[in-house]
Amino acid sequence: VMDCFMKTGLFRMGLTTLGMVKELHPNTAFPKPEKSLNIYRVNDLWQLKMCGAILNAAFEYDLFSYEHYLDAFNMHEVSFYIAEYAGLPVGACMSIMSEDFIDIAWVGTLNGYRKKGIAGYIINAAEKDALQNGKTIAVLTAFEGAINAYKRIGYAGNCKIDSLEFIGDKKP
């Protein structure tokens, strides 16, 4: 299918990510973050703006405009999470609750705060919500550089996910 789209000249390859999966258990004891780390679900528009700014900065390009984040925020199955370290917002992610599982995507931590386990705590918050909603499977979309970190928190396997970017009649 991808080849058919590419041959039209109207698309180019977008981001390539990997999908990973984890079985969630209701009796899971999630580790508590250190005292200076606070993880919470986004509840208002100010927090949503902060979340979008963190994700755009963490990925070093504009993932989405504020309007895109707002559209997603207004869907009942979508949640956003923020991590604050010593009072500063340093990480975020988005989750989508489907009928059968939770999809956790766009996990991002600002540059100076990476490799401290913060992303794992943000993911744990989404997993807790999934369990409270009766889900037992979590699917995580990840970039290759993060695979080992996600394996450490229980995610396994991976499958390549190629995306297409519509360019119209502009040549790639």
Short mmCIF file of C-alpha atoms in Angstrom, two decimals:
data_model
loop_
_atom_site.label_atom_id
_atom_site.label_comp_id
_atom_site.label_asym_id
_atom_site.label_seq_id
_atom_site.Cartn_x
_atom_site.Cartn_y
_atom_site.Cartn_z
CA VAL A 1 0.00 0.00 0.00
CA MET A 2 2.82 2.40 0.91
CA ASP A 3 4.41 1.84 -2.50
CA CYS A 4 1.15 2.75 -4.25
CA PHE A 5 0.96 6.06 -2.39
CA MET A 6 4.64 6.83 -3.00
CA LYS A 7 4.31 6.22 -6.75
CA THR A 8 1.71 8.99 -7.04
CA GLY A 9 4.35 11.60 -6.18
CA LEU A 10 1.88 13.19 -3.77
CA PHE A 11 3.44 11.65 -0.65
CA ARG A 12 6.84 11.21 0.96
CA MET A 13 7.94 9.07 3.85
CA GLY A 14 7.20 10.66 7.20
CA LEU A 15 8.35 9.59 10.63
CA THR A 16 9.28 5.97 11.18
CA THR A 17 8.46 4.71 14.65
CA LEU A 18 8.32 1.37 16.40
CA GLY A 19 5.37 -0.17 18.20
CA MET A 20 5.87 -2.03 21.48
CA VAL A 21 3.41 -3.78 23.77
CA LYS A 22 3.00 -4.50 27.49
CA GLU A 23 0.49 -6.59 29.37
CA LEU A 24 -1.05 -4.65 32.26
CA HIS A 25 -1.93 -6.43 35.51
CA PRO A 26 -4.44 -5.04 38.02
CA ASN A 27 -2.15 -5.92 40.95
CA THR A 28 0.85 -4.03 39.53
CA ALA A 29 2.74 -2.00 42.14
CA PHE A 30 3.88 1.09 40.27
CA PRO A 31 7.07 2.67 41.61
CA LYS A 32 6.61 6.02 43.34
CA PRO A 33 8.53 8.89 41.79
CA GLU A 34 11.07 10.73 43.89
CA LYS A 35 9.78 13.62 45.98
CA SER A 36 10.77 16.35 43.48
CA LEU A 37 8.87 14.67 40.60
CA ASN A 38 5.13 15.20 40.16
CA ILE A 39 3.12 13.47 37.42
CA TYR A 40 -0.46 14.46 36.64
CA ARG A 41 -3.12 14.27 33.97
CA VAL A 42 -3.84 17.50 32.08
CA ASN A 43 -7.15 18.96 33.23
CA ASP A 44 -7.33 22.47 31.80
CA LEU A 45 -6.31 24.55 28.78
CA TRP A 46 -3.31 26.17 30.48
CA GLN A 47 -1.87 22.73 31.26
CA LEU A 48 -2.63 21.63 27.67
CA LYS A 49 -0.63 24.58 26.29
CA MET A 50 2.25 23.62 28.57
CA CYS A 51 1.99 19.98 27.47
CA GLY A 52 2.06 20.94 23.78
CA ALA A 53 5.05 23.23 24.32
CA ILE A 54 6.94 20.45 26.14
CA LEU A 55 6.24 17.89 23.41
CA ASN A 56 7.15 20.26 20.59
CA ALA A 57 10.39 21.20 22.39
CA ALA A 58 11.24 17.61 23.34
CA PHE A 59 10.96 16.48 19.72
CA GLU A 60 12.67 19.67 18.49
CA TYR A 61 9.99 20.50 15.93
CA ASP A 62 6.32 21.35 15.92
CA LEU A 63 4.46 18.07 16.25
CA PHE A 64 1.11 19.78 16.26
CA SER A 65 -0.36 23.24 16.53
CA TYR A 66 -2.27 24.23 19.65
CA GLU A 67 -5.50 23.70 17.68
CA HIS A 68 -4.53 20.06 17.02
CA TYR A 69 -3.77 19.51 20.71
CA LEU A 70 -7.08 21.17 21.60
CA ASP A 71 -9.02 18.97 19.15
CA ALA A 72 -7.44 15.86 20.71
CA PHE A 73 -8.00 17.16 24.27
CA ASN A 74 -11.72 17.50 23.53
CA MET A 75 -12.01 13.80 22.58
CA HIS A 76 -13.11 11.75 25.58
CA GLU A 77 -10.72 8.88 24.75
CA VAL A 78 -7.59 11.11 24.66
CA SER A 79 -5.58 12.13 27.73
CA PHE A 80 -2.41 14.13 28.17
CA TYR A 81 0.07 13.84 31.05
CA ILE A 82 2.76 16.19 32.36
CA ALA A 83 5.82 15.60 34.52
CA GLU A 84 7.13 18.41 36.72
CA TYR A 85 10.60 18.13 38.20
CA ALA A 86 11.29 20.52 41.08
CA GLY A 87 8.27 22.54 39.94
CA LEU A 88 9.35 22.83 36.31
CA PRO A 89 7.43 21.09 33.49
CA VAL A 90 9.94 18.72 31.86
CA GLY A 91 8.01 15.88 30.20
CA ALA A 92 4.68 14.93 28.68
CA CYS A 93 2.79 12.30 26.72
CA MET A 94 -0.55 11.57 25.12
CA SER A 95 -2.67 8.44 25.39
CA ILE A 96 -5.65 7.19 23.44
CA MET A 97 -8.00 4.75 25.11
CA SER A 98 -9.42 2.35 22.53
CA GLU A 99 -12.07 -0.27 23.10
CA ASP A 100 -9.47 -2.98 23.77
CA PHE A 101 -6.21 -1.28 24.79
CA ILE A 102 -4.46 1.99 25.52
CA ASP A 103 -2.15 3.56 22.95
CA ILE A 104 0.58 5.70 24.52
CA ALA A 105 2.28 8.08 22.11
CA TRP A 106 4.48 11.15 21.92
CA VAL A 107 6.33 10.50 25.15
CA GLY A 108 8.79 13.36 25.40
CA THR A 109 11.22 14.63 28.02
CA LEU A 110 13.17 17.85 27.68
CA ASN A 111 16.84 17.43 26.84
CA GLY A 112 18.43 18.14 30.23
CA TYR A 113 16.04 15.76 32.02
CA ARG A 114 16.43 12.62 29.95
CA LYS A 115 17.83 9.35 31.33
CA LYS A 116 16.33 10.02 34.78
CA GLY A 117 13.35 7.66 34.43
CA ILE A 118 10.86 10.52 34.03
CA ALA A 119 9.33 9.10 30.83
CA GLY A 120 8.68 5.82 32.64
CA TYR A 121 6.72 7.59 35.37
CA ILE A 122 4.64 9.47 32.79
CA ILE A 123 3.89 6.17 31.03
CA ASN A 124 2.97 4.60 34.39
CA ALA A 125 0.34 7.33 34.93
CA ALA A 126 -1.28 6.44 31.59
CA GLU A 127 -1.08 2.73 32.44
CA LYS A 128 -2.82 3.32 35.79
CA ASP A 129 -5.66 5.11 33.99
CA ALA A 130 -5.87 2.22 31.52
CA LEU A 131 -6.19 -0.32 34.33
CA GLN A 132 -8.90 1.79 35.99
CA ASN A 133 -10.76 1.63 32.66
CA GLY A 134 -10.44 -2.16 32.43
CA LYS A 135 -7.65 -2.29 29.83
CA THR A 136 -4.99 -4.98 30.13
CA ILE A 137 -2.85 -4.14 27.09
CA ALA A 138 -0.74 -1.04 26.49
CA VAL A 139 0.71 -0.23 23.08
CA LEU A 140 3.55 2.26 22.96
CA THR A 141 4.81 4.14 19.93
CA ALA A 142 8.55 4.77 20.25
CA PHE A 143 11.57 5.98 18.35
CA GLU A 144 14.42 3.50 18.02
CA GLY A 145 16.66 5.37 20.46
CA ALA A 146 14.15 4.84 23.28
CA ILE A 147 13.58 1.10 22.82
CA ASN A 148 15.92 -0.02 25.63
CA ALA A 149 14.38 2.43 28.12
CA TYR A 150 10.91 1.11 27.35
CA LYS A 151 12.08 -2.50 27.62
CA ARG A 152 13.27 -1.71 31.17
CA ILE A 153 9.71 -0.77 32.15
CA GLY A 154 8.22 -3.94 30.67
CA TYR A 155 7.51 -3.21 27.00
CA ALA A 156 8.42 -5.95 24.55
CA GLY A 157 8.68 -6.66 20.87
CA ASN A 158 8.55 -4.05 18.23
CA CYS A 159 7.11 -3.53 14.81
CA LYS A 160 8.05 -0.85 12.35
CA ILE A 161 5.42 1.84 11.73
CA ASP A 162 6.00 3.97 8.63
CA SER A 163 3.93 7.07 8.13
CA LEU A 164 3.27 9.08 5.02
CA GLU A 165 3.31 12.83 4.67
CA PHE A 166 1.04 14.40 2.04
CA ILE A 167 2.97 16.93 -0.05
CA GLY A 168 0.44 17.50 -2.81
CA ASP A 169 2.02 18.48 -6.08
CA LYS A 170 5.29 19.61 -4.40
CA LYS A 171 8.20 17.30 -5.15
CA PRO A 172 9.99 15.69 -2.17
#
